[in-house]
Amino acid sequence: MTPELRQLIGELRADLVEDEPASLEYAHFGEGAAIDAVPAGLPTDLRDLLLVADGLRAGLVELASTSTLAGIQYHLDHAPDFSTIPEDRAGWLVIGTCGDDPILMDRGTGAVWYFPPTGTEWFMSDTFEELAPDLGSFVDYYVLGPGYAELTPSDDLWFAFLDEQGLLDDEEDESP
């Protein structure tokens, strides 16, 4: 995780806290986890994120905390057969959700994957795609930037917050 992304998460957390309780309706960034609370064996990018924000809810995107990470791995049991997940379940980690759909990390590469909307439930989907080459890029573009609108079906309070913060206007941001 870049120092700039760490700083941005800290600044956004402070802005959200300042606007509580109203901001709790659409977002919450947990304080960083204690080093000994982060489960062993996690990919470095995820470990770094948990040390900065132990759980992050931003509109429809929710990234797991140290206490909820193990509880969302059940999504792996329902992965469609066409995906590589059933063949190599240990190679994948569910790191969060977008609505009810899982967001996964390839443990080998660190890339972030999802089942894009196809008009059917994710577990019956015939499409599984890489969203970002790493977790930092995913958080920066899809959670805290203009890519959020690509993941969600409509404008919501998180989208409005990102717009107020000027995070949707940066023409230099490009999809990872």
C-alpha angles and dihedrals in degrees: 000000000000122000088240092057091047089052093047092051090050093049093047091047089054091049091049093049090049089056097046134162090028093051092055087074092069110015147016130177113198120222114260117282123247111258092244091052094061110094115246119250098035120140112267095245092055092044090052092050093050090052089055099037120010095205125353126206116185114168108299094349118089122179114199126254125221089264097049102037097088091046095060097052089093087086087076089065090061100045113133116259094239091065121081091241098091090050094049108020092159089057092065135066127192104225099176147316141264103211102317096331121100125243110210138196124212101228092208099053103018090233118148117232137183144173103254118220111277101161093268136080114283093244090058093043124124094204129076117170142178111248100184138000092237142005095257091057090046094052093043097049108024102032104029101023148043094299090073088081089056092057099044130060098224146012112278138170092280090053089050090049091051089050092050089051091052092241096128097055102062106117090191091067111098130179110272 
